[in-house]
XYZ file of C-alpha atoms in Angstrom:
485
model
C 8.838 1.313 14.783
C 6.421 -1.089 13.098
C 3.161 -2.522 13.918
C 4.491 -6.144 13.837
C 6.968 -5.660 16.904
C 6.779 -6.154 20.575
C 7.536 -2.495 21.343
C 4.729 -1.327 19.212
C 2.197 -4.028 20.617
C 3.051 -3.804 24.318
C 4.491 -0.349 24.936
C 3.497 2.452 22.358
C 0.056 1.479 21.560
C -1.267 0.724 24.959
C 0.290 4.144 26.545
C -1.096 6.046 23.400
C -4.590 4.572 23.512
C -4.669 5.126 27.272
C -3.926 8.797 27.003
C -5.952 9.241 23.907
C -9.322 8.195 25.781
C -8.363 9.950 28.963
C -7.689 13.129 27.157
C -10.746 15.561 26.215
C -11.987 15.763 22.493
C -10.237 18.963 21.863
C -6.713 17.609 22.532
C -6.963 14.298 20.805
C -5.783 15.516 17.605
C -2.678 17.358 19.164
C -1.982 14.004 20.920
C -2.189 12.139 17.649
C 0.320 14.358 15.925
C 2.635 14.125 18.768
C 2.315 10.399 18.927
C 2.983 10.122 15.179
C 6.043 12.255 15.290
C 7.417 9.972 18.180
C 6.397 6.763 15.885
C 8.352 8.255 12.852
C 11.181 9.418 15.099
C 11.633 6.088 16.512
C 13.371 5.222 13.022
C 15.404 8.456 12.529
C 15.199 11.618 14.511
C 16.915 13.871 11.938
C 14.312 12.974 9.094
C 11.588 14.124 11.323
C 12.709 17.651 10.498
C 12.173 17.015 7.021
C 8.776 15.393 7.663
C 7.730 18.512 9.576
C 9.078 20.983 6.968
C 7.129 19.284 4.029
C 3.923 19.627 6.203
C 4.672 23.180 6.898
C 5.399 23.941 3.278
C 2.062 22.376 1.970
C 0.016 24.137 4.798
C 1.385 27.347 3.784
C 0.843 26.800 0.072
C -2.637 25.569 0.628
C -3.260 28.851 2.276
C -2.199 30.827 -0.681
C -3.889 28.684 -3.148
C -7.093 29.035 -1.062
C -6.556 32.710 -0.850
C -5.958 33.165 -4.412
C -9.253 31.573 -5.486
C -10.231 28.365 -6.924
C -8.717 27.733 -10.466
C -7.402 31.185 -10.738
C -4.289 32.159 -12.320
C -2.344 33.258 -9.201
C -3.514 29.779 -7.601
C -2.117 27.999 -10.328
C 1.272 29.742 -9.750
C 1.133 28.844 -6.021
C 0.104 25.312 -6.699
C 2.748 24.693 -9.521
C 5.385 25.976 -7.172
C 4.113 23.565 -4.277
C 4.108 20.804 -6.443
C 7.592 21.410 -7.862
C 9.100 21.512 -4.473
C 7.471 18.571 -3.300
C 8.494 16.577 -6.406
C 11.985 18.111 -6.025
C 12.124 16.747 -2.616
C 10.782 13.428 -3.474
C 13.205 13.213 -6.588
C 16.377 14.174 -4.424
C 15.793 11.538 -1.735
C 14.370 8.858 -3.896
C 15.985 9.060 -7.412
C 19.310 10.830 -6.748
C 21.310 7.499 -6.226
C 19.501 5.991 -9.383
C 20.010 9.049 -11.481
C 23.871 9.204 -10.608
C 24.445 5.472 -11.143
C 22.806 5.644 -14.448
C 24.872 8.731 -15.548
C 28.076 7.157 -14.333
C 27.349 3.893 -16.275
C 27.019 5.917 -19.521
C 30.233 7.819 -18.492
C 32.325 5.125 -17.631
C 31.425 3.026 -20.939
C 32.868 6.178 -22.628
C 36.223 6.010 -20.347
C 35.008 9.247 -18.603
C 35.519 9.636 -14.732
C 32.150 9.139 -12.783
C 30.516 11.650 -10.450
C 30.793 11.125 -6.998
C 27.772 11.668 -4.676
C 27.432 10.704 -1.296
C 24.863 7.828 -0.857
C 21.437 9.454 -0.228
C 19.249 7.615 2.451
C 15.572 7.142 1.563
C 13.226 8.448 4.312
C 10.781 5.947 5.340
C 7.315 6.751 3.947
C 8.170 9.794 1.963
C 6.411 8.649 -1.238
C 3.198 8.372 0.786
C 3.375 11.783 2.599
C 4.653 13.685 -0.451
C 1.619 12.052 -2.467
C -0.821 13.053 0.286
C 0.499 16.697 0.444
C 0.334 17.064 -3.226
C -3.188 15.802 -3.278
C -4.282 18.284 -0.712
C -3.159 21.376 -2.432
C -4.649 20.345 -5.852
C -8.046 19.544 -4.181
C -7.791 23.263 -2.675
C -7.046 24.535 -6.038
C -9.951 22.533 -7.538
C -12.197 23.693 -4.930
C -12.738 20.176 -3.648
C -11.693 21.015 -0.008
C -11.182 24.542 1.553
C -7.686 25.493 2.824
C -7.527 24.522 6.267
C -6.255 26.996 8.878
C -6.086 24.444 11.710
C -2.295 23.515 11.418
C -2.637 20.820 14.075
C -5.327 18.987 12.138
C -3.377 19.322 8.834
C -0.203 18.185 10.566
C -1.997 15.200 12.120
C -3.640 14.284 8.856
C -0.169 14.046 7.102
C 1.569 12.413 10.049
C -1.247 10.126 11.489
C 0.767 7.015 12.436
C -1.528 4.185 11.210
C -0.927 4.815 7.754
C 2.195 6.843 7.673
C 4.688 4.330 6.651
C 2.979 2.325 3.920
C -0.563 3.769 3.355
C -3.403 3.632 2.506
C -2.971 6.956 0.437
C -5.417 9.083 2.148
C -6.938 12.498 1.221
C -7.650 15.383 3.541
C -10.984 16.261 1.993
C -12.185 12.618 2.783
C -10.880 12.968 6.669
C -11.470 16.534 7.150
C -14.813 16.031 8.917
C -13.422 13.048 10.839
C -10.780 15.355 12.661
C -13.433 17.762 13.523
C -16.237 15.326 14.497
C -15.752 11.393 14.925
C -17.514 8.861 16.808
C -15.793 6.616 19.523
C -17.909 3.470 20.437
C -17.376 0.092 21.775
C -18.477 -1.664 18.667
C -16.352 0.406 16.399
C -13.130 -0.097 18.731
C -14.089 -3.740 18.934
C -14.313 -3.992 14.978
C -10.778 -2.177 14.988
C -9.205 -4.474 17.332
C -10.477 -7.561 15.234
C -9.345 -5.883 11.897
C -5.900 -5.117 13.343
C -5.678 -8.763 14.609
C -6.429 -10.096 11.177
C -3.871 -8.035 9.481
C -1.382 -8.880 12.239
C -2.032 -12.705 11.509
C -1.842 -12.255 7.791
C 1.623 -10.557 8.059
C 3.136 -12.785 10.791
C 1.810 -16.107 10.028
C 1.492 -16.204 6.130
C 3.703 -13.642 4.617
C 6.719 -13.964 6.894
C 6.550 -17.739 6.207
C 6.480 -17.311 2.632
C 9.135 -14.703 2.557
C 11.774 -17.267 3.262
C 10.587 -19.486 0.205
C 10.409 -16.496 -2.122
C 13.856 -15.169 -1.106
C 15.482 -18.499 -1.470
C 14.134 -19.095 -4.997
C 15.091 -15.702 -6.267
C 18.665 -15.928 -4.982
C 19.336 -19.255 -6.798
C 21.845 -18.779 -9.417
C 20.608 -21.699 -11.504
C 16.890 -22.038 -10.741
C 15.001 -24.927 -12.347
C 11.510 -24.276 -13.949
C 10.074 -25.664 -10.649
C 12.119 -23.232 -8.403
C 11.402 -20.194 -10.494
C 7.384 -20.688 -10.583
C 7.583 -21.648 -6.729
C 9.381 -18.481 -6.084
C 7.043 -16.496 -8.309
C 3.847 -17.807 -6.891
C 5.223 -17.603 -3.251
C 6.067 -14.005 -3.634
C 2.651 -13.313 -5.372
C 0.987 -14.662 -2.163
C 3.497 -12.952 0.254
C 3.101 -9.531 -1.099
C -0.735 -9.631 -0.889
C -0.704 -10.934 2.625
C 2.112 -8.608 3.743
C 0.741 -5.254 2.235
C -3.037 -6.017 2.725
C -2.127 -7.181 6.258
C -0.587 -3.723 6.885
C -3.513 -1.912 5.382
C -5.918 -4.198 7.766
C -4.012 -2.998 10.835
C -3.874 0.553 9.498
C -7.689 0.500 9.155
C -8.085 -1.192 12.412
C -5.989 1.213 14.337
C -7.996 4.032 12.710
C -11.160 2.569 13.930
C -9.684 2.334 17.501
C -9.244 6.172 17.318
C -12.674 6.754 15.622
C -11.473 7.103 12.007
C -12.694 5.178 9.142
C -10.130 4.783 6.405
C -10.946 3.621 2.821
C -10.565 0.135 1.823
C -7.257 -0.667 0.122
C -7.891 -4.253 -1.259
C -10.906 -6.059 -2.338
C -9.660 -9.496 -3.207
C -7.454 -8.570 -6.252
C -6.466 -11.900 -7.310
C -9.978 -12.919 -8.164
C -9.891 -10.273 -11.215
C -10.664 -11.226 -14.822
C -8.722 -8.261 -16.488
C -5.795 -6.081 -15.451
C -8.176 -3.101 -15.495
C -10.229 -4.843 -12.796
C -6.998 -5.961 -11.007
C -6.256 -2.167 -10.406
C -9.770 -1.447 -9.136
C -9.009 -4.039 -6.251
C -5.356 -3.698 -5.605
C -3.753 -0.981 -3.511
C -7.215 1.236 -4.306
C -5.926 4.194 -2.598
C -2.823 4.470 -4.909
C -4.714 3.605 -8.126
C -7.588 6.111 -7.498
C -4.800 8.843 -6.623
C -2.982 8.103 -9.800
C -6.455 8.424 -11.797
C -7.571 11.556 -10.126
C -4.161 13.327 -10.124
C -2.036 11.850 -12.738
C -4.337 10.238 -15.409
C -6.774 13.173 -15.544
C -4.160 15.915 -15.499
C -2.466 14.122 -18.486
C -5.795 14.440 -20.283
C -7.535 11.181 -19.357
C -9.732 9.890 -22.088
C -10.441 13.663 -23.472
C -7.889 13.563 -26.329
C -9.058 10.712 -28.527
C -8.229 7.215 -28.762
C -4.351 7.275 -29.121
C -4.100 9.968 -26.453
C -6.011 7.903 -24.002
C -3.679 4.796 -24.550
C -0.946 7.098 -24.107
C -2.179 8.627 -20.838
C -2.991 4.990 -19.510
C 0.575 3.795 -20.386
C 2.323 6.830 -18.806
C 0.240 6.788 -15.612
C 1.238 3.315 -14.985
C 4.956 3.771 -16.064
C 5.043 6.582 -13.576
C 3.066 4.571 -11.034
C 5.941 2.070 -11.387
C 8.651 4.597 -10.994
C 6.858 5.685 -7.904
C 7.619 2.338 -6.331
C 11.237 2.656 -6.618
C 14.378 3.957 -8.494
C 14.995 0.810 -10.469
C 14.545 -0.172 -14.050
C 12.615 -3.186 -12.660
C 9.732 -1.075 -11.400
C 9.777 1.071 -14.581
C 9.251 -2.144 -16.618
C 6.642 -3.341 -14.296
C 4.727 -0.215 -14.706
C 4.862 -0.374 -18.371
C 3.893 -3.865 -18.266
C 0.545 -2.890 -16.547
C 0.211 0.176 -18.740
C 0.383 -1.931 -21.929
C -2.092 -4.413 -20.796
C -4.728 -1.514 -19.546
C -4.202 -0.173 -23.082
C -4.656 -3.374 -24.860
C -7.890 -4.061 -22.805
C -9.480 -0.837 -23.472
C -8.628 -1.173 -27.271
C -10.398 -4.382 -27.236
C -13.366 -3.131 -25.449
C -12.996 -5.724 -22.695
C -15.798 -6.168 -20.073
C -13.717 -5.007 -17.179
C -16.678 -5.285 -14.875
C -17.958 -8.997 -15.206
C -20.952 -10.372 -13.709
C -19.911 -13.791 -14.455
C -16.934 -15.760 -13.441
C -14.890 -16.868 -16.230
C -11.900 -19.437 -15.545
C -10.120 -18.732 -18.605
C -10.225 -14.919 -18.348
C -9.241 -15.329 -14.813
C -6.381 -17.729 -15.345
C -4.933 -15.267 -17.940
C -5.169 -12.310 -15.993
C -3.468 -14.065 -12.724
C -0.668 -15.193 -15.261
C 0.078 -11.664 -16.177
C 0.048 -10.389 -12.638
C 2.120 -13.144 -11.517
C 4.612 -12.592 -14.479
C 4.676 -8.766 -13.461
C 5.534 -9.670 -9.815
C 8.599 -11.429 -10.983
C 10.439 -8.166 -12.188
C 8.817 -6.183 -9.291
C 10.462 -8.409 -7.051
C 13.866 -9.053 -8.804
C 16.738 -7.016 -7.442
C 17.938 -6.156 -10.960
C 17.391 -6.967 -14.603
C 19.919 -9.770 -14.228
C 17.835 -11.581 -11.422
C 14.651 -11.086 -13.547
C 15.826 -12.677 -16.817
C 17.306 -15.489 -14.896
C 13.981 -16.075 -13.400
C 12.064 -15.592 -16.609
C 14.531 -17.895 -18.433
C 13.696 -20.512 -15.945
C 9.915 -20.101 -15.690
C 9.290 -20.428 -19.498
C 12.043 -22.749 -20.488
C 9.679 -25.775 -19.294
C 12.979 -27.651 -18.921
C 12.929 -29.176 -15.383
C 9.720 -28.836 -13.190
C 11.518 -30.570 -10.403
C 12.779 -28.478 -7.392
C 16.611 -28.218 -7.323
C 18.339 -30.076 -4.725
C 19.314 -26.961 -3.007
C 15.744 -25.781 -2.777
C 14.347 -29.113 -1.580
C 17.177 -29.149 1.183
C 15.676 -25.713 2.356
C 11.800 -26.167 1.994
C 10.017 -27.217 4.969
C 6.612 -28.855 5.345
C 5.475 -25.733 7.264
C 6.366 -23.371 4.083
C 4.577 -25.830 1.689
C 1.379 -26.066 4.046
C 1.387 -22.148 4.382
C 1.672 -21.727 0.531
C -1.308 -24.037 0.069
C -3.301 -22.468 3.019
C -2.481 -19.061 1.365
C -4.053 -20.016 -1.973
C -6.958 -21.763 -0.423
C -7.810 -18.739 1.580
C -7.391 -16.435 -1.672
C -9.626 -18.665 -3.578
C -12.369 -18.949 -0.826
C -12.560 -15.499 0.073
C -12.155 -14.088 -3.708
C -14.968 -16.458 -4.978
C -17.209 -15.468 -1.854
C -16.804 -11.916 -2.679
C -17.409 -12.221 -6.267
C -20.621 -13.951 -5.933
C -21.520 -11.312 -3.581
C -20.959 -8.828 -6.303
C -18.030 -7.461 -4.176
C -20.384 -5.603 -1.995
C -19.238 -5.214 1.797
C -21.641 -7.064 4.075
C -23.009 -5.006 6.908
C -21.018 -4.774 9.978
C -22.502 -7.290 12.525
C -22.482 -6.816 16.237
C -22.208 -9.585 18.766
C -25.193 -8.211 20.658
C -28.491 -7.531 18.967
C -31.246 -5.319 20.780
C -34.727 -6.261 19.761
C -37.793 -4.106 19.836
C -39.034 -5.405 23.066
C -35.638 -4.327 24.604
C -34.504 -8.024 25.143
C -30.764 -8.973 24.188
C -29.453 -11.718 21.913
C -26.124 -12.887 21.276
C -24.443 -13.679 17.938
C -22.439 -16.754 18.906
C -20.964 -17.321 15.423
C -19.548 -13.602 15.566
C -18.202 -14.406 19.132
C -16.708 -17.732 17.775
C -14.843 -15.971 14.891
C -13.510 -13.124 17.059
C -12.293 -15.757 19.854
C -10.489 -17.650 16.960
C -8.895 -14.470 15.584
C -7.775 -13.594 19.133
C -6.363 -17.328 19.602
C -4.433 -16.877 16.209
C -3.399 -13.306 17.284
C -1.853 -14.627 20.397
C -0.179 -17.554 18.379
C 1.248 -14.828 15.921
C 2.699 -12.856 18.886
C 4.560 -15.860 19.948
C 5.851 -16.583 16.459
C 6.988 -12.960 16.153
C 8.832 -12.995 19.368
C 10.639 -16.112 18.016
C 11.614 -14.832 14.514
C 14.017 -12.283 13.388
C 12.988 -8.855 12.413
C 10.816 -8.815 9.062
C 9.586 -5.358 7.950
C 6.739 -4.882 5.809
C 7.518 -5.010 2.025
C 6.091 -1.537 1.219
C 8.451 0.367 3.654
C 10.914 0.502 0.873
C 8.459 2.579 -1.188
C-alpha cells in the first residue's frame, strides 16, 4: 500500500483515524501497531514475519544490553551480536543477488561454472527498519536511552506506518516520550492535513509528471547533449519532489496522530557546498550516518588523513545502503570525495551570503552525481555522461521531441521556479523555520480574529489536492522512488 493510492486515501486512512480517535489513550499505540502491520502486509504477508522477527530480536537485545550496563564489556558483546544479526539479515536480502552475480561474472570470465542462487526478493523498507533497530540498541549501549520493557511501544516505533517504507529514519530516543505522552489538538491535526496534502501534490503533480521525461531520456540509446541534460535535470527535480513529498506526507500523518517527526529536507538545492547539501538533504539519514557510522569509525579524532578516510568511507557505505549496484557505490564515493576535499580546503560550509558561483558549482556536482544514481547500470551512466559532456548537439533528438509534451516542459519550469523561490526565501531567513501560524488568533480581550491569508493558502492547497486525486485516478501506478531502498 502506498500513500498516493485510492485504497489508502479512501479506505485505510479514514478507518484508521476514526478508530484511533474513538479509542482510549492507552489503546492507541496497540492500534497503531496493528494498523502498521496491516499496512505492511498489504504488500506481502509472508515478509511480515521477518519484520516482526527483527523487532522481537532487537527488543530482546536491547533488554540484554540494558541489563549488562552502559558501555560495559558484556553490553558490548550483546550489542555486537545484535548488530551482526541485523546486518546479516540486511546483507542477505539486499546484497545476496549482487554478490552472487559479481562472483559469477568473475568465474565465467575464467571459464568456470557459475553459482546458482534462487533470486532473493528485497522486502520493502528493510533498510529503514534495520537502521532504526540498530540505532536503538546502540543508544541503549551508549546510555542515550533506557531499554524499554514495553514491547508494544517498541514494536509500534519500528512499524509506525507513516515512515515505514521510505523514512524519515527515526530514533526511539526521540520518540519515546511521545509514545507515552502526546498531544492531540485541532491545530496539530489541521497542520498535519495541510502537510500531507502538500506532499501529495509534490508527488502526483510534479514528480510523476517529470518521471516520464527522465525515464525516456535515460532510455535513449543515442542521446544528444540536450537529451542527456534534460534527463539529468528532470530526474534531479523528480527525485526531490518525490522523496520530499513522501517525507511531507509522513510528517503530516504523524501530526494527525499527535507525533512530531524530524524534518528530512531543508531546501537542499540552494546549498553552496556538498557538506551543506548533506545538512539539507535526507537529514535523518545523514545524521544517522554521522552518529552511528562516522563517529564509530573514529570521526575526526584520528588526525587529518583518518578524518578524510572516515568521511569517504561513510559516504561510500551510505551509497551502498541505497542499493546493491556499483552505481550507488560510485555515487557514494563521489560525494565522499567532495566532502573530504571541502574539509581539506577549509571551505565555509555555513555561508551567510549567497554566492552564485559556489551554488552553481555545487548544483553541478549534485546533478552529475544523480546521473549515476539514476542509471540502471554503468553502461547507461557512461552513455549519459558521454552525451552530457560531448557538447556536440544541444538540440533534442527527434524521438525525444516527439514524446515531450508542453505539460511536461511547463512542469519542469514550475519545479525549478519553485525550488529557486523557496530556496532563496529560506536562505535569506537563515534557514530558520517560521513559527506555525494558526488561522484563528485569540486576543487579550478575548476577541477572535481570522488570518485570511492562511485560510486562502490552505484552500488553495485543498483545491490542488483534489486535482491531484483526480490526476492520480487517471494515471497508472507510480511508486515512490525510495521504496526500492
